Short mmCIF file of C-alpha atoms in Angstrom, two decimals:
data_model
loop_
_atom_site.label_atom_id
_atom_site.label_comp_id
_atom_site.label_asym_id
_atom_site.label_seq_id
_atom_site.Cartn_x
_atom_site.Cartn_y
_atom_site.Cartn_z
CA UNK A 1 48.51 -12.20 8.94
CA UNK A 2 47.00 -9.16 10.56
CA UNK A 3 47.17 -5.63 9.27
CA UNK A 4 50.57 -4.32 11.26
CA UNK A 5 52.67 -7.50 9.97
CA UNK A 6 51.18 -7.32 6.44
CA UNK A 7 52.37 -3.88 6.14
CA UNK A 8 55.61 -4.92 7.95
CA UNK A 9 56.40 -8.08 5.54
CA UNK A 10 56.04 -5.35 2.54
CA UNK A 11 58.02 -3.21 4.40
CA UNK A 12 60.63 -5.90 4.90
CA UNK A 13 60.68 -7.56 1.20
CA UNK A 14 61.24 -4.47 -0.17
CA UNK A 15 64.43 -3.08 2.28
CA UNK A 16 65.55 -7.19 1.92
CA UNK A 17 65.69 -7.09 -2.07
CA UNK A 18 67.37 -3.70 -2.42
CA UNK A 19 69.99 -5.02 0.36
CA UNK A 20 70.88 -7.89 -1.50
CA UNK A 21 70.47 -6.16 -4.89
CA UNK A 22 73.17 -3.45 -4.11
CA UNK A 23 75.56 -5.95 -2.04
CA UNK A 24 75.61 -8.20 -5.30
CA UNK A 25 76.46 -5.69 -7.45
CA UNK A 26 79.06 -4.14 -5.11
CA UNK A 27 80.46 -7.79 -4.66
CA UNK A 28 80.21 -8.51 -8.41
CA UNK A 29 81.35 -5.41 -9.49
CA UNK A 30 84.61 -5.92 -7.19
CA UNK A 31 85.22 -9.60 -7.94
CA UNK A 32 85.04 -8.75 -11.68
CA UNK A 33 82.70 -11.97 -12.03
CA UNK A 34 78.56 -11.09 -13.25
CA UNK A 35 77.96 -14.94 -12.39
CA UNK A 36 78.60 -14.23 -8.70
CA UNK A 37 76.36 -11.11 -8.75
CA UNK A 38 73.49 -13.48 -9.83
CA UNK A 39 74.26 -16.15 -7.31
CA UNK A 40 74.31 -13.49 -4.24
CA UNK A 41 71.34 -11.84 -5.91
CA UNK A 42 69.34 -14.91 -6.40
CA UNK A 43 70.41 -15.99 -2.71
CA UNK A 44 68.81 -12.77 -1.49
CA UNK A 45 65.45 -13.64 -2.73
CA UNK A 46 65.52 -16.82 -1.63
CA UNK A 47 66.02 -15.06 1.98
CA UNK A 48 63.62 -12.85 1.43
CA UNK A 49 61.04 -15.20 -0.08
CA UNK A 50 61.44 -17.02 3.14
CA UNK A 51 60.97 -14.22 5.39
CA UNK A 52 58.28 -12.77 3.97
CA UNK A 53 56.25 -14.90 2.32
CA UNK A 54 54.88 -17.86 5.09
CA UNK A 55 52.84 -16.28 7.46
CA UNK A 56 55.13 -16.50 10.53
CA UNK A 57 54.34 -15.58 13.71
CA UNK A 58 55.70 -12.46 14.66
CA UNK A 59 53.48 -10.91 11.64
CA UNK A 60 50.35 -11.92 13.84
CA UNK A 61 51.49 -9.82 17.12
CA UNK A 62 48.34 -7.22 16.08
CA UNK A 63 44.88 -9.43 16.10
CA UNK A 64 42.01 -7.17 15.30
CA UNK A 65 39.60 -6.35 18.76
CA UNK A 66 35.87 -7.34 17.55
CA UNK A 67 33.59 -5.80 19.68
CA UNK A 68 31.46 -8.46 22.22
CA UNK A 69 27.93 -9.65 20.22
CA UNK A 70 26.06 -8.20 23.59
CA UNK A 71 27.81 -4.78 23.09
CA UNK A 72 26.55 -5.35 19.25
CA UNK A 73 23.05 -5.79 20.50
CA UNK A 74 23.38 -2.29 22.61
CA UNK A 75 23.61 -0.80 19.71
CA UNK A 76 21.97 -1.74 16.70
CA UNK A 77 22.54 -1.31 13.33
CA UNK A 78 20.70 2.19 12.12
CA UNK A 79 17.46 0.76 10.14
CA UNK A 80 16.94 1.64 6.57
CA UNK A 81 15.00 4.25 6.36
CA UNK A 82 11.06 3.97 4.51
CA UNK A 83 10.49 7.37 4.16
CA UNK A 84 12.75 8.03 1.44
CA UNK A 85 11.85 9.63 -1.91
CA UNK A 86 9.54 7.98 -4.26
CA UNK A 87 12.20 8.68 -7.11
CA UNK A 88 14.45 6.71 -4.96
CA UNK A 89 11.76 3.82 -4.36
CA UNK A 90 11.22 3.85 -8.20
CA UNK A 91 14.89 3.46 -9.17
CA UNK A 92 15.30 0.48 -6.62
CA UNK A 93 12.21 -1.56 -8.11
CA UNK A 94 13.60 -1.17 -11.82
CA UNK B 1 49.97 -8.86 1.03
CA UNK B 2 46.99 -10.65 2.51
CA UNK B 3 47.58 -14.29 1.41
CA UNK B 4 50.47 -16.25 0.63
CA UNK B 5 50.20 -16.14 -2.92
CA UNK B 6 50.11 -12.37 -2.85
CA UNK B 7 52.98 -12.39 -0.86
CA UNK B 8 54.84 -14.36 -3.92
CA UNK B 9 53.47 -12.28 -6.51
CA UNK B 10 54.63 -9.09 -4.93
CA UNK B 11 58.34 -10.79 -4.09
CA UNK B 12 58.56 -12.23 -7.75
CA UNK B 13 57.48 -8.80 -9.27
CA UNK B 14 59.99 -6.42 -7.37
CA UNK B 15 62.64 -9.33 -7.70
CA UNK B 16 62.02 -9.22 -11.21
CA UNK B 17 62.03 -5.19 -11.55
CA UNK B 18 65.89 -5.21 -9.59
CA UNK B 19 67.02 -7.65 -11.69
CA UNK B 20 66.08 -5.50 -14.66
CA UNK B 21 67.64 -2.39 -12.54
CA UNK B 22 71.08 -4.08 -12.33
CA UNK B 23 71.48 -5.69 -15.68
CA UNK B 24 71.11 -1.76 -16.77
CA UNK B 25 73.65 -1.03 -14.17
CA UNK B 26 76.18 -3.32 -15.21
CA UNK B 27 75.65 -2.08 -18.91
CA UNK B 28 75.89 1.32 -18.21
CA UNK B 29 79.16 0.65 -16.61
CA UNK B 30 80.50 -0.52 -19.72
CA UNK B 31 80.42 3.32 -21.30
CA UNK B 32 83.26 4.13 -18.80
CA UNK B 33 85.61 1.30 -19.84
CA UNK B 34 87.59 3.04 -22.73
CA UNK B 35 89.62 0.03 -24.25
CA UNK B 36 93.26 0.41 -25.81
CA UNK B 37 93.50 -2.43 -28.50
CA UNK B 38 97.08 -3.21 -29.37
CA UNK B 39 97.14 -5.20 -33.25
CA UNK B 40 99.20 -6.03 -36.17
CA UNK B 41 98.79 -7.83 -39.20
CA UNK B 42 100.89 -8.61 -42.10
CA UNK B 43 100.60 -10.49 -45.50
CA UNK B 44 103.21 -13.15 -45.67
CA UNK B 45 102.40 -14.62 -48.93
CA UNK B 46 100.01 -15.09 -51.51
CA UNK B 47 99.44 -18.29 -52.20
CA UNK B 48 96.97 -18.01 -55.30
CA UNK B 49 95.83 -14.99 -57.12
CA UNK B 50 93.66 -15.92 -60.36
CA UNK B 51 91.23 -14.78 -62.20
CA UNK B 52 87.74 -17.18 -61.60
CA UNK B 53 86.45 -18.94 -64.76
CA UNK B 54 83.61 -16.52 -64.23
CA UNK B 55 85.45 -13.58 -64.64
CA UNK B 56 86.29 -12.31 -61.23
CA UNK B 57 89.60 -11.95 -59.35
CA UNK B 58 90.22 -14.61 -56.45
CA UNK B 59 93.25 -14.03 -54.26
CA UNK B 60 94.06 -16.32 -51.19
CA UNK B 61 96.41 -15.09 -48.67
CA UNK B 62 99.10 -16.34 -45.49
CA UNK B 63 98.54 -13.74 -42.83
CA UNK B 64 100.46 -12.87 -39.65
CA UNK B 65 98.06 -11.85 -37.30
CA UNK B 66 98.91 -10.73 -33.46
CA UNK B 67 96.19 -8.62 -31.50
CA UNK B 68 96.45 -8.11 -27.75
CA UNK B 69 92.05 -7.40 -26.83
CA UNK B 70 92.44 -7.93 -23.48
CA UNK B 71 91.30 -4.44 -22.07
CA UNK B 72 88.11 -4.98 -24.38
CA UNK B 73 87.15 -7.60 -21.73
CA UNK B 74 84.69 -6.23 -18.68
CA UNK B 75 82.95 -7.78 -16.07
CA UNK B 76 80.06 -7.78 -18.28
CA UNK B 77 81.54 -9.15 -21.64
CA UNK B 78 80.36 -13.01 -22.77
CA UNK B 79 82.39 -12.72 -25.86
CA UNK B 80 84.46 -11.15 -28.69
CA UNK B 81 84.10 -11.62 -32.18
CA UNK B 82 87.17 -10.34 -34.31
CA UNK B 83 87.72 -10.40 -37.86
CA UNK B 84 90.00 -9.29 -40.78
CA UNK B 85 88.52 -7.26 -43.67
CA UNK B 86 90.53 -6.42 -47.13
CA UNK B 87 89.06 -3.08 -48.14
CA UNK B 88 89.94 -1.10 -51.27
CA UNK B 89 88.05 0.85 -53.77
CA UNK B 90 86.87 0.12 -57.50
CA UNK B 91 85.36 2.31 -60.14
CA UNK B 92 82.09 -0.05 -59.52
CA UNK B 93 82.30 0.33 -55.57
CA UNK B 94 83.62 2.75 -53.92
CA UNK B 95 83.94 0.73 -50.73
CA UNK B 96 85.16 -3.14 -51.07
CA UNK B 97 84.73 -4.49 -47.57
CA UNK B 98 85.51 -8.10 -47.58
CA UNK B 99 86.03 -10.56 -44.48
CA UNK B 100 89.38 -12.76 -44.76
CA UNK B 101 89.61 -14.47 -41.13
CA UNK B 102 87.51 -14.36 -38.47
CA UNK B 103 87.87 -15.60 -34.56
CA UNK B 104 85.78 -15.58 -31.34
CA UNK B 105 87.51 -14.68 -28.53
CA UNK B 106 85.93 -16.40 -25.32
CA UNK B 107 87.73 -14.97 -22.31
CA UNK B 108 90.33 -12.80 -21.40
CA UNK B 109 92.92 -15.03 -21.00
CA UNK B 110 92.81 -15.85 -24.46
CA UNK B 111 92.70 -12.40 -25.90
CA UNK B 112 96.36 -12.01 -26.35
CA UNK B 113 97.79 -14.24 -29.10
CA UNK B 114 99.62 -14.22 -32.61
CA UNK B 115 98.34 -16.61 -35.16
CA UNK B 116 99.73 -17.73 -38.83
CA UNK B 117 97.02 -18.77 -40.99
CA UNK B 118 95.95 -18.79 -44.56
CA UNK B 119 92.96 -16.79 -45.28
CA UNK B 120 89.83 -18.35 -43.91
CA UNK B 121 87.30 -17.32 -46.89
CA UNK B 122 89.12 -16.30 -50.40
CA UNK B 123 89.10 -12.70 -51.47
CA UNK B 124 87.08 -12.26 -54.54
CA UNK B 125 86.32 -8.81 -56.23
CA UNK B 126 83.09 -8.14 -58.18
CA UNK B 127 85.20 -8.29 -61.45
CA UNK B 128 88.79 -8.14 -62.10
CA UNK B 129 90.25 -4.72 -60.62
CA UNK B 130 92.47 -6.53 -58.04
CA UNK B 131 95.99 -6.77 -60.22
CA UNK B 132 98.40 -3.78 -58.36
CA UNK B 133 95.56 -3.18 -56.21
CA UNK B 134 96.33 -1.33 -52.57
CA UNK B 135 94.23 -3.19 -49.77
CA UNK B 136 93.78 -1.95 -46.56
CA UNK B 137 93.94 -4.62 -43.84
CA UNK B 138 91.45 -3.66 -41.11
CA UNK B 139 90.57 -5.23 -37.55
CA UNK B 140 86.53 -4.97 -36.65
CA UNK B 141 85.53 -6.04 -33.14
CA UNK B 142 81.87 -6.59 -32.00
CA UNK B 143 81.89 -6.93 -28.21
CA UNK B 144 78.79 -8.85 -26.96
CA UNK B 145 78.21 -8.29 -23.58
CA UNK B 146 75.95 -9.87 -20.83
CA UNK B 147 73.45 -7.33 -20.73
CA UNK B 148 72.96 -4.36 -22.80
CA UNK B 149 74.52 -3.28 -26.41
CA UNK B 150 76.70 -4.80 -28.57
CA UNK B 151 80.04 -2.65 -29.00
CA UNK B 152 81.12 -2.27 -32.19
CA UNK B 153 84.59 -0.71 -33.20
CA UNK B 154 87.50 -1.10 -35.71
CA UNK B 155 90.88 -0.30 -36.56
CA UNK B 156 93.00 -0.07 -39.71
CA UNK B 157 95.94 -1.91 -39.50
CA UNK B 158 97.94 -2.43 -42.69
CA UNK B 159 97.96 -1.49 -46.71
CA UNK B 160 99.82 -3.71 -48.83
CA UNK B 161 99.68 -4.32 -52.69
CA UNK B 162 98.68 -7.15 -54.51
CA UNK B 163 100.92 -8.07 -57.83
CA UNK B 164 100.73 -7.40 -61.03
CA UNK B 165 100.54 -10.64 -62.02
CA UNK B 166 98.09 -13.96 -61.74
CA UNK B 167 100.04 -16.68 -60.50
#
């Protein structure tokens, strides 16, 4: 799962459980029946568990861009510098 | 929300945390039901009033009891417990609270009903003080809901007198 979908299956849990959540207790509430609030509820996050949770493909729609290893090579890594302080040096060897 | 078992974590946590949020939604919609409890109840007979060999008063009693608890009943009530107390005062206790009958009420439909029965549990003073005694007859309810508090209410319903004689 790249970084767009994970943020979108977050985004989509949470709107998916609050959906179901209020349209149970609406429907509940109105049918005069708590049982059937817990049914729709627990149907909800079965829904939800199964939209959200495998890693399906249209979460994977963003694939990071790594850079070519040649274009790496262009430009290296900054070396560590050995000039530093000697209070540095003496903190590092403790 | 990187791996799958993230995924479930964060789904079972915020499932959990709604469910929480609507229990306390359905409870706090109890505080706007205000029930109207419709009950009567009358002594019939007394079938045995004695003084116990250990000194205290024992009286056993045929009630007619009718109680219509039907607007008590809310989307979010399991059950109803109901029960009978004789209350009356002594010079040793100022309040006498003592339960004669008692009955759960399951469901609605069975809240409205009118019953003859002896006394379920006899009603004994803490001495002998009970010969020409006024009792007060009074209905308690505890309504135990789904989620949330236990209501609690009662009603007087009756006063009668006990004789002045054992039988």
């Amino acid at each position: 799962m790249d970084w767009q979908g994970q943020k979108r299956a977050e985004i989509l849990m949470q709107i998916l459980l609050l959906v179901s959540g209020i349209a149970a207790f609406a429907i509940g509430y109105i049918m005069g029946s708590f049982q059937m609030m817990l049914l729709i509820y627990a149907g909800g996050v079965v829904l939800t568990a199964l939209v959200t949770v495998p890693n399906w493909p249209f979460f994977n729609r963003h694939p990071l861009k790594w850079l070519e290893p040649s274009e790496a090579d262009r430009h290296p890594k900054p070396q560590v510098s050995t000039t530093a302080g000697p209070k540095k040096k003496a903190s590092k060897n403790k | 929300m990187f791996s799958l078992w993230q995924r479930v974590n964060a789904l079972a946590t915020f499932s959990i945390l709604l469910l929480a949020a609507l229990s306390c939604a359905a409870s706090f919609l109890d505080a706007f039901n205000s029930p109207s409890v419709r009950a009567h109840a009358e002594v019939i007979k007394v079938n045995r009033f004695r003084k116990q060999l250990t000194g205290n008063d024992e009286v056993s009693l045929t009630l007619n009891i009718s109680m219509d608890l039907q607007s008590l009943f809310t989307w979010n009530t399991k059950q109803v417990f109901v029960f009978l107390t004789a209350e009356y005062e002594t010079s040793k206790n100022s309040v006498n609270q003592i339960s004669l009958w008692d009955h759960i009420v399951p469901d609605k439909d069975n809240a409205n009903f009118r019953v003859r029965v002896p006394t379920k549990y006899p009603l004994i003073d803490q001495g002998n003080n009970l010969r020409g005694k006024k009792i007060d007859l009074v209905l308690h309810w505890h309504v135990m809901p789904k989620t949330g508090r236990m209501i609690r209410d009662k009603m007087a319903l009756s006063e009668f007198y006990l004789p002045d004689a054992y039988t």
